[in-house]
């Protein structure tokens, strides 16, 4: 996926000017937030579960090597194969080789952000293997040649009418006069079209919400059941997951699942929670003949032991973006790479470099709503600030900003000079603010382009205070 | 009500740079509220800014220098009170995190324990449960982010406002959503900030209130600037002005006719 993060500001401008997008983003605001709040409210132990989920992930990360090894052992014991992929390219190659080993022409795919991260679809297509997305949102995105704009609702930036138009454009074998006015009719049409593909596919690729070290199990949660068909019907099932998806035990899994859906969609549980361990055993009624797990690092292990380690607790629920005023304003594509919203603003610089993704951790008001809802209590604003610190110490931010800040800090560190400068400057500024505010102001164009700037009242508080104290003294004498 | 001895009632007022420069009335309203609650208020001249512009721009070195100065200036007071959730949050929650260990870490910790935002100090520490003033008309209250999420300030200002004679609180939808100010954010990303504050002014209008109040001047200037650009006649004030009964100065962004 082309990295468009450096053009964040231009992307934002275009997004803000798009009325259809604005309308679509209203759903993020109105839908997810209320539902999460109700789900959290309805479960008395919700806050405690957040604490224990955080603790589970912290413990996992502190011993990640141990749990990964244990996981591999269990997968192998159950007849599966674990493949270690250090980079995106490694992961792509491993997957292609598996596909080629069974002569695959078509692969079905469950929803996976890792697949986006390693740009799997283009690569497979370029090598003669046709990927078919089976999650409704992903399917729509694939038809449009786009990328997801949200980690759990990939097509949230689209209106129903746009999807209808896409379906009519692509599904030309269906009657033209069919009724597609209800979202559910779109879902059943996609289901019908996809049904045939499941049986054609030689390989099914899914992501994993969790990997359980204790049992070597991969876990997916979906609402459409597409993931189940993807992983059960083809001969080969490939699980594509990043290394931090591990949880130690099944009992840990059950705890984290209780916060995942509630935080994501406000459901108590997603409709389908599917656990798979190894290939089909003798006597199993169904299941794949081969079971592969591709474990992707792609820079994550280098986050361990740094101020960004906590980001690896993320369980990809999407709550942070659902509650983010910046995401609400500009949508997911503006962020310019795979992961949008607050979690992306922390993770993306780790994965593609802060030199390219520098806008992301800066484009936050630090309102803290993301951290307030994150089920595993990731201090997202704090980590965005850490990125700003790295940028500042590497002199990556614009020179005008640096010098402005340094000049300001020079005074802020020297109270006497600060007092002197402000006691001269502020009354002058106030003098010009004849109507109580400024419509435009030099050096404050960013502010006055959109709003007036209230003028200072007159003299500074300190000037007034000194005078008041002096008068008091005088009165006492 | 309050069992403290007079010796433990010295408050150092952290004025905040915006109040100092743009709206001294808020400083005087704060002094009045604190004095009415029985505290001796001092305003040390050696204060400047809490350091957030540097801190949030990744300039740790200057932040630490500013934090040391602030701690030195204020650590002898019994309490440090600021009429801003954002600056109080910086002093209380972020200063201690700046110093890893040693002497300064101890000092920052001791300092931080004494820091309060104005309305929460009045209700939670001073035990004030009503103010003796009148302010006829309807107000709506915006919960500024840092105060709300870092310091848990939500009920305190409302509790005090409910005791104001003639005042009616009309809640706006999503009073807890950011106004788009975000310190340097609003000048670095003006277009995004603008969309966020537009949504906020929509909510303010929906409340139907005559006056908008909040506890942070940065947010207030942002919302007032937008309301006025839109031609709205909603008055914008800091909550301390209303609580102290000091609304004789024109509202934010207005001047006497
Ligand atoms: S950072 Fe937290 S809120 Fe955001 S997706 Fe990850 S787990 Fe969910």
PDB file of C-alpha atoms in Angstrom, chain A residues 71 75 78-83 94-95 98-99 101-102 104 106-112 120 134 198 201-211 216-222 226-241 274-280 286-295:
ATOM      1  CA  UNK A  71       2.586 -21.848  20.993  1.00  0.00           C
ATOM      2  CA  UNK A  75       0.708 -26.102  16.875  1.00  0.00           C
ATOM      3  CA  UNK A  78      -1.535 -30.800  16.648  1.00  0.00           C
ATOM      4  CA  UNK A  79      -0.197 -31.386  13.137  1.00  0.00           C
ATOM      5  CA  UNK A  80       0.116 -27.759  12.001  1.00  0.00           C
ATOM      6  CA  UNK A  81       3.120 -25.743  10.842  1.00  0.00           C
ATOM      7  CA  UNK A  82       4.416 -22.446  12.198  1.00  0.00           C
ATOM      8  CA  UNK A  83       6.351 -20.178   9.830  1.00  0.00           C
ATOM      9  CA  UNK A  94       5.851 -18.039   2.661  1.00  0.00           C
ATOM     10  CA  UNK A  95       2.168 -17.682   1.775  1.00  0.00           C
ATOM     11  CA  UNK A  98       2.138 -22.674   0.324  1.00  0.00           C
ATOM     12  CA  UNK A  99      -0.387 -21.633  -2.317  1.00  0.00           C
ATOM     13  CA  UNK A 101       2.520 -26.163  -3.372  1.00  0.00           C
ATOM     14  CA  UNK A 102      -1.148 -27.054  -3.810  1.00  0.00           C
ATOM     15  CA  UNK A 104      -3.932 -22.805  -5.816  1.00  0.00           C
ATOM     16  CA  UNK A 106      -8.161 -18.951  -5.845  1.00  0.00           C
ATOM     17  CA  UNK A 107      -7.846 -18.192  -2.156  1.00  0.00           C
ATOM     18  CA  UNK A 108     -10.670 -16.995   0.048  1.00  0.00           C
ATOM     19  CA  UNK A 109      -9.794 -14.559   2.773  1.00  0.00           C
ATOM     20  CA  UNK A 110     -11.269 -13.666   6.130  1.00  0.00           C
ATOM     21  CA  UNK A 111     -10.741 -10.192   7.473  1.00  0.00           C
ATOM     22  CA  UNK A 112      -7.116  -9.462   8.328  1.00  0.00           C
ATOM     23  CA  UNK A 120      -0.873  -9.583   0.274  1.00  0.00           C
ATOM     24  CA  UNK A 134     -15.262 -12.792   2.181  1.00  0.00           C
ATOM     25  CA  UNK A 198     -15.743 -20.870  -0.949  1.00  0.00           C
ATOM     26  CA  UNK A 201     -10.938 -21.941  -3.246  1.00  0.00           C
ATOM     27  CA  UNK A 202      -7.900 -24.138  -2.675  1.00  0.00           C
ATOM     28  CA  UNK A 203      -6.611 -22.117   0.233  1.00  0.00           C
ATOM     29  CA  UNK A 204      -8.371 -20.096   2.924  1.00  0.00           C
ATOM     30  CA  UNK A 205      -6.463 -17.319   4.656  1.00  0.00           C
ATOM     31  CA  UNK A 206      -7.697 -15.807   7.892  1.00  0.00           C
ATOM     32  CA  UNK A 207      -6.237 -13.437  10.413  1.00  0.00           C
ATOM     33  CA  UNK A 208      -6.385 -14.191  14.112  1.00  0.00           C
ATOM     34  CA  UNK A 209      -7.750 -12.102  16.925  1.00  0.00           C
ATOM     35  CA  UNK A 210      -5.806 -14.242  19.361  1.00  0.00           C
ATOM     36  CA  UNK A 211      -3.372 -17.146  19.447  1.00  0.00           C
ATOM     37  CA  UNK A 216      -1.754 -23.848  19.884  1.00  0.00           C
ATOM     38  CA  UNK A 217      -5.191 -22.502  18.948  1.00  0.00           C
ATOM     39  CA  UNK A 218      -6.002 -19.599  16.647  1.00  0.00           C
ATOM     40  CA  UNK A 219      -9.135 -17.611  17.364  1.00  0.00           C
ATOM     41  CA  UNK A 220     -11.247 -15.439  15.089  1.00  0.00           C
ATOM     42  CA  UNK A 221     -14.308 -13.422  16.007  1.00  0.00           C
ATOM     43  CA  UNK A 222     -16.717 -12.341  13.272  1.00  0.00           C
ATOM     44  CA  UNK A 226     -17.502 -15.858   6.686  1.00  0.00           C
ATOM     45  CA  UNK A 227     -14.314 -16.648   8.559  1.00  0.00           C
ATOM     46  CA  UNK A 228     -15.576 -20.117   9.435  1.00  0.00           C
ATOM     47  CA  UNK A 229     -16.298 -21.020   5.831  1.00  0.00           C
ATOM     48  CA  UNK A 230     -12.954 -19.562   4.793  1.00  0.00           C
ATOM     49  CA  UNK A 231     -11.015 -21.741   7.147  1.00  0.00           C
ATOM     50  CA  UNK A 232     -13.044 -24.940   7.012  1.00  0.00           C
ATOM     51  CA  UNK A 233     -13.886 -25.493   3.354  1.00  0.00           C
ATOM     52  CA  UNK A 234     -10.553 -25.250   1.472  1.00  0.00           C
ATOM     53  CA  UNK A 235      -7.850 -27.927   1.664  1.00  0.00           C
ATOM     54  CA  UNK A 236      -5.403 -25.548   3.241  1.00  0.00           C
ATOM     55  CA  UNK A 237      -5.933 -23.030   6.005  1.00  0.00           C
ATOM     56  CA  UNK A 238      -3.325 -20.324   6.526  1.00  0.00           C
ATOM     57  CA  UNK A 239      -3.521 -18.195   9.662  1.00  0.00           C
ATOM     58  CA  UNK A 240      -1.734 -14.896   9.208  1.00  0.00           C
ATOM     59  CA  UNK A 241      -1.052 -13.127  12.495  1.00  0.00           C
ATOM     60  CA  UNK A 274     -14.178 -19.726  16.299  1.00  0.00           C
ATOM     61  CA  UNK A 275     -11.246 -21.625  17.722  1.00  0.00           C
ATOM     62  CA  UNK A 276      -9.124 -23.799  15.459  1.00  0.00           C
ATOM     63  CA  UNK A 277      -6.345 -26.089  16.472  1.00  0.00           C
ATOM     64  CA  UNK A 278      -4.400 -27.928  13.768  1.00  0.00           C
ATOM     65  CA  UNK A 279      -5.713 -29.580  10.585  1.00  0.00           C
ATOM     66  CA  UNK A 280      -8.605 -32.001  10.334  1.00  0.00           C
ATOM     67  CA  UNK A 286     -14.718 -31.276   8.258  1.00  0.00           C
ATOM     68  CA  UNK A 287     -11.701 -29.025   8.334  1.00  0.00           C
ATOM     69  CA  UNK A 288      -8.580 -28.368   6.231  1.00  0.00           C
ATOM     70  CA  UNK A 289      -5.957 -30.970   5.395  1.00  0.00           C
ATOM     71  CA  UNK A 290      -3.152 -28.537   6.110  1.00  0.00           C
ATOM     72  CA  UNK A 291      -2.970 -25.894   8.838  1.00  0.00           C
ATOM     73  CA  UNK A 292      -0.278 -23.225   8.613  1.00  0.00           C
ATOM     74  CA  UNK A 293       0.412 -20.254  10.834  1.00  0.00           C
ATOM     75  CA  UNK A 294       2.493 -17.382   9.488  1.00  0.00           C
ATOM     76  CA  UNK A 295       3.782 -15.300  12.378  1.00  0.00           C
TER      77      UNK A 295
END
